[in-house]
Short mmCIF file of C-alpha atoms in Angstrom, two decimals:
data_model
loop_
_atom_site.label_atom_id
_atom_site.label_comp_id
_atom_site.label_asym_id
_atom_site.label_seq_id
_atom_site.Cartn_x
_atom_site.Cartn_y
_atom_site.Cartn_z
CA MET A 6 -16.83 39.40 -22.42
CA SER A 7 -18.59 38.58 -25.67
CA VAL A 8 -17.64 35.50 -27.66
CA LYS A 9 -16.01 36.23 -31.01
CA LYS A 10 -18.07 35.41 -34.06
CA HIS A 11 -16.55 32.62 -36.14
CA ILE A 12 -15.98 33.10 -39.89
CA ALA A 13 -14.55 30.56 -42.33
CA ILE A 14 -12.93 31.80 -45.54
CA ILE A 15 -12.65 29.33 -48.42
CA GLU A 16 -10.44 30.94 -51.08
CA ASP A 17 -7.73 29.33 -53.21
CA GLU A 18 -5.69 32.51 -53.85
CA ALA A 19 -3.35 32.77 -50.88
CA ALA A 20 -2.83 36.54 -51.08
CA LEU A 21 -6.54 37.26 -51.15
CA ARG A 22 -7.24 34.71 -48.43
CA ASP A 23 -4.65 36.23 -46.13
CA ASN A 24 -5.86 39.75 -46.89
CA TYR A 25 -9.47 38.94 -46.03
CA ALA A 26 -8.45 37.05 -42.90
CA SER A 27 -6.25 39.88 -41.66
CA LEU A 28 -9.02 42.42 -42.22
CA LEU A 29 -11.65 40.38 -40.38
CA ARG A 30 -9.36 39.56 -37.47
CA GLN A 31 -8.72 43.29 -37.07
CA HIS A 32 -12.49 43.67 -36.72
CA GLY A 33 -12.58 41.14 -33.91
CA TYR A 34 -13.72 38.01 -35.74
CA LEU A 35 -12.34 34.51 -35.21
CA VAL A 36 -11.23 33.39 -38.68
CA ASP A 37 -10.31 29.98 -40.13
CA CYS A 38 -9.02 29.69 -43.68
CA TYR A 39 -9.14 26.90 -46.26
CA ALA A 40 -7.66 26.73 -49.75
CA ASP A 41 -9.94 24.08 -51.28
CA ARG A 42 -13.22 22.23 -50.80
CA PRO A 43 -11.86 18.95 -49.31
CA ALA A 44 -9.86 20.83 -46.66
CA ALA A 45 -12.87 23.00 -45.85
CA GLU A 46 -15.22 20.05 -45.47
CA LYS A 47 -12.74 18.28 -43.20
CA GLY A 48 -12.26 21.34 -41.00
CA LEU A 49 -15.87 22.50 -40.91
CA ALA A 50 -17.25 19.05 -40.15
CA ASP A 51 -15.94 19.48 -36.61
CA LYS A 52 -16.17 23.25 -36.29
CA MET A 53 -19.15 24.83 -38.04
CA PRO A 54 -18.76 28.62 -38.39
CA GLN A 55 -21.46 31.24 -38.06
CA LEU A 56 -20.51 32.57 -41.51
CA ALA A 57 -18.78 30.90 -44.46
CA ILE A 58 -17.31 33.16 -47.16
CA ILE A 59 -16.78 31.06 -50.28
CA ASP A 60 -15.22 31.52 -53.71
CA ILE A 61 -16.90 29.51 -56.49
CA GLY A 62 -13.82 28.26 -58.32
CA LEU A 63 -11.56 26.38 -55.90
CA LYS A 64 -8.28 25.13 -57.38
CA ASP A 65 -9.15 22.51 -60.02
CA GLU A 66 -12.88 22.53 -59.15
CA TYR A 67 -14.63 25.09 -61.36
CA GLU A 68 -17.76 24.95 -59.20
CA GLY A 69 -16.24 23.66 -55.98
CA GLY A 70 -17.78 26.55 -54.04
CA PHE A 71 -21.27 25.58 -55.16
CA THR A 72 -20.62 22.00 -54.05
CA LEU A 73 -19.35 23.23 -50.68
CA CYS A 74 -22.39 25.47 -50.23
CA GLN A 75 -24.71 22.51 -50.78
CA TRP A 76 -22.65 20.42 -48.36
CA LEU A 77 -22.89 23.15 -45.70
CA ARG A 78 -26.64 23.53 -46.20
CA SER A 79 -27.12 19.78 -45.81
CA ARG A 80 -25.48 20.07 -42.38
CA SER A 81 -26.94 23.35 -41.15
CA GLN A 82 -29.77 25.67 -42.12
CA GLN A 83 -28.53 28.29 -39.66
CA VAL A 84 -24.99 28.95 -40.91
CA ALA A 85 -24.82 32.12 -43.02
CA ILE A 86 -23.21 31.64 -46.45
CA MET A 87 -21.73 34.42 -48.57
CA PHE A 88 -20.20 33.95 -52.01
CA LEU A 89 -17.25 36.26 -52.72
CA THR A 90 -16.16 35.64 -56.29
CA ALA A 91 -14.90 37.20 -59.50
CA ARG A 92 -17.76 35.57 -61.38
CA ASP A 93 -20.61 38.02 -61.78
CA SER A 94 -22.94 36.47 -64.35
CA ASP A 95 -26.64 36.36 -63.59
CA ILE A 96 -26.57 32.57 -63.92
CA ASP A 97 -23.88 32.21 -61.26
CA THR A 98 -25.60 34.69 -58.96
CA ILE A 99 -28.99 32.99 -59.23
CA THR A 100 -27.40 29.54 -58.84
CA GLY A 101 -25.63 30.62 -55.67
CA LEU A 102 -28.80 31.99 -54.13
CA ARG A 103 -30.90 29.03 -55.23
CA ILE A 104 -28.65 26.51 -53.52
CA GLY A 105 -28.81 28.35 -50.22
CA ALA A 106 -26.44 31.34 -50.08
CA ASP A 107 -27.56 34.40 -48.12
CA ASP A 108 -25.46 36.89 -50.08
CA TYR A 109 -23.43 37.05 -53.30
CA LEU A 110 -20.65 39.61 -53.78
CA ASN A 111 -18.11 40.35 -56.48
CA LYS A 112 -14.42 40.51 -55.54
CA ASN A 113 -14.28 44.03 -56.96
CA ILE A 114 -16.07 45.15 -53.81
CA SER A 115 -14.00 47.40 -51.56
CA LEU A 116 -12.79 46.01 -48.24
CA VAL A 117 -14.80 48.70 -46.44
CA HIS A 118 -17.96 47.62 -48.28
CA LEU A 119 -17.20 43.95 -47.66
CA THR A 120 -16.86 44.54 -43.94
CA ALA A 121 -20.10 46.51 -43.91
CA ARG A 122 -21.97 43.67 -45.65
CA ILE A 123 -20.58 41.11 -43.20
CA ASN A 124 -21.51 43.28 -40.22
CA ALA A 125 -24.98 43.78 -41.67
CA LEU A 126 -25.41 40.03 -42.14
CA PHE A 127 -24.49 39.39 -38.51
CA ARG A 128 -26.85 42.14 -37.32
CA ARG A 129 -29.59 40.52 -39.34
CA MET A 130 -28.89 37.14 -37.75
CA GLN A 131 -28.93 38.72 -34.29
CA ALA A 132 -32.23 40.46 -35.02
CA LEU A 133 -33.74 37.21 -36.22
CA ASN A 134 -32.61 35.45 -33.05
CA GLN A 135 -34.11 38.23 -30.91
CA SER A 136 -37.35 38.03 -32.86
CA PHE A 137 -37.36 34.29 -32.34
CA GLU A 138 -36.83 34.66 -28.59
CA GLN A 139 -39.65 37.18 -28.33
CA GLN A 140 -42.06 34.91 -30.21
CA GLN A 141 -40.75 31.53 -29.10
CA ASN A 142 -44.03 30.40 -27.56
CA LYS A 143 -46.09 31.44 -30.56
CA GLY A 144 -46.75 29.16 -33.50
CA ILE A 145 -48.87 29.22 -36.62
CA GLU A 146 -51.20 26.51 -37.82
CA LEU A 147 -52.86 27.14 -41.17
CA GLY A 148 -54.42 24.16 -42.91
CA ASP A 149 -51.66 21.66 -43.67
CA LEU A 150 -48.99 24.14 -42.58
CA ASN A 151 -47.46 24.25 -39.11
CA ILE A 152 -44.78 26.73 -38.06
CA ASP A 153 -43.09 26.15 -34.73
CA LEU A 154 -41.24 29.34 -33.78
CA ASP A 155 -39.84 27.73 -30.66
CA LYS A 156 -37.86 25.22 -32.73
CA MET A 157 -37.78 27.26 -35.97
CA GLN A 158 -39.35 24.31 -37.76
CA VAL A 159 -41.89 24.14 -40.56
CA SER A 160 -44.00 21.14 -41.48
CA TRP A 161 -46.39 20.58 -44.38
CA GLN A 162 -48.88 17.72 -44.19
CA ASN A 163 -46.98 16.48 -41.10
CA THR A 164 -43.67 16.31 -42.99
CA MET A 165 -40.75 18.52 -41.98
CA LEU A 166 -39.60 21.16 -44.45
CA GLU A 167 -35.90 22.12 -44.40
CA LEU A 168 -35.63 25.90 -44.77
CA THR A 169 -32.73 28.30 -44.37
CA VAL A 170 -33.08 31.12 -41.85
CA THR A 171 -33.89 33.57 -44.66
CA GLU A 172 -36.49 31.25 -46.15
CA PHE A 173 -38.05 30.61 -42.74
CA TRP A 174 -38.68 34.28 -42.01
CA MET A 175 -39.88 35.06 -45.53
CA LEU A 176 -42.42 32.24 -45.24
CA HIS A 177 -43.40 33.49 -41.78
CA SER A 178 -43.93 36.97 -43.25
CA LEU A 179 -46.35 35.57 -45.84
CA VAL A 180 -48.21 33.25 -43.50
CA LYS A 181 -48.77 35.71 -40.65
CA HIS A 182 -50.77 37.82 -43.15
CA PRO A 183 -52.60 35.12 -45.16
CA GLY A 184 -54.38 36.44 -48.23
CA HIS A 185 -52.59 39.80 -48.03
CA VAL A 186 -49.94 40.82 -50.53
CA ARG A 187 -46.48 41.29 -49.05
CA ASN A 188 -44.28 43.45 -51.24
CA ARG A 189 -40.54 42.93 -51.57
CA SER A 190 -39.72 45.69 -49.10
CA GLN A 191 -41.92 44.08 -46.45
CA LEU A 192 -40.36 40.67 -47.07
CA MET A 193 -36.88 42.17 -46.75
CA GLN A 194 -37.85 43.94 -43.53
CA ASP A 195 -39.33 40.80 -41.99
CA ALA A 196 -36.29 38.74 -43.02
CA HIS A 197 -33.91 41.52 -41.84
CA MET A 198 -32.10 41.70 -45.17
CA VAL A 199 -31.41 44.27 -47.89
CA VAL A 200 -31.12 42.75 -51.35
CA ASP A 201 -32.37 43.37 -54.88
CA ASP A 202 -35.63 42.11 -56.37
CA THR A 203 -33.92 39.22 -58.14
CA THR A 204 -32.68 37.85 -54.82
CA ILE A 205 -36.17 38.01 -53.27
CA THR A 206 -37.57 36.20 -56.32
CA SER A 207 -34.91 33.48 -56.03
CA HIS A 208 -35.70 32.88 -52.36
CA ILE A 209 -39.45 32.65 -53.05
CA LYS A 210 -38.81 30.16 -55.87
CA ARG A 211 -36.70 28.04 -53.53
CA ILE A 212 -39.43 28.02 -50.90
CA ARG A 213 -42.06 27.05 -53.46
CA ARG A 214 -39.87 24.27 -54.82
CA LYS A 215 -39.37 22.79 -51.35
CA PHE A 216 -43.11 22.66 -50.78
CA GLU A 217 -43.65 21.14 -54.23
CA GLN A 218 -41.17 18.40 -53.45
CA LEU A 219 -43.52 17.33 -50.65
CA ASP A 220 -46.78 18.12 -52.44
CA ALA A 221 -46.96 18.22 -56.24
CA HIS A 222 -50.26 20.14 -56.01
CA PHE A 223 -48.95 22.91 -53.74
CA GLN A 224 -50.16 26.33 -54.94
CA HIS A 225 -50.38 28.47 -51.80
CA ILE A 226 -47.58 30.95 -52.55
CA GLU A 227 -49.00 33.23 -55.21
CA THR A 228 -47.16 35.86 -57.23
CA VAL A 229 -49.14 39.09 -57.59
CA TYR A 230 -47.37 40.65 -60.54
CA GLY A 231 -46.11 44.17 -59.96
CA MET A 232 -47.01 44.00 -56.27
CA GLY A 233 -45.39 41.05 -54.47
CA TYR A 234 -46.44 37.71 -53.04
CA ARG A 235 -49.15 36.29 -50.79
CA TRP A 236 -50.12 33.09 -49.02
CA LYS A 237 -53.29 31.98 -50.78
CA LEU A 238 -55.88 30.38 -48.53
#
């Protein structure tokens, strides 16, 4: 008997929260619900889900969802995070992805589409885990970079780099073909995700920024305009 996947819903509108929870329970998921950020942090501190579905505005906190996302990322790079919100500006979308979300959806999405996106996200996570198991004894050492697939850890100049699962596999895609351009479709395939070009760009920028925080002179991830990205030797 398979263990139910655990989803946390953080949504301050009770009717919506109950509707989402009912739908996901019908699909066999274990669901916990929270109405605000403090309650979510208290509950999730002891019981981290596999997926957190978060609204941005939570009661009197206009960006409480962003704060919660950062809190979750500080505790786990493996938990999947999806924003489900009425706010659809480019600024909000990019902000959500930059701080560590794996997906960003508008509440206008149909329940059928929402379920499909959640199922796809879990399939992607499963595929990544299978890929990890198949390659667990293989690592990459390239100059100052070390990738340990066994532990899913990355270090630069002997200092650990904290990457999300998506960021880890995108970096791995670049590094396993050093000097070769990887287009957005290839990066999506290697990271087992289907997103738009803006999302790929946001993830690459986040990866670059994390390296730059350790090394101000880091310049190994190169944008090849109109084609994609490559790890520059």
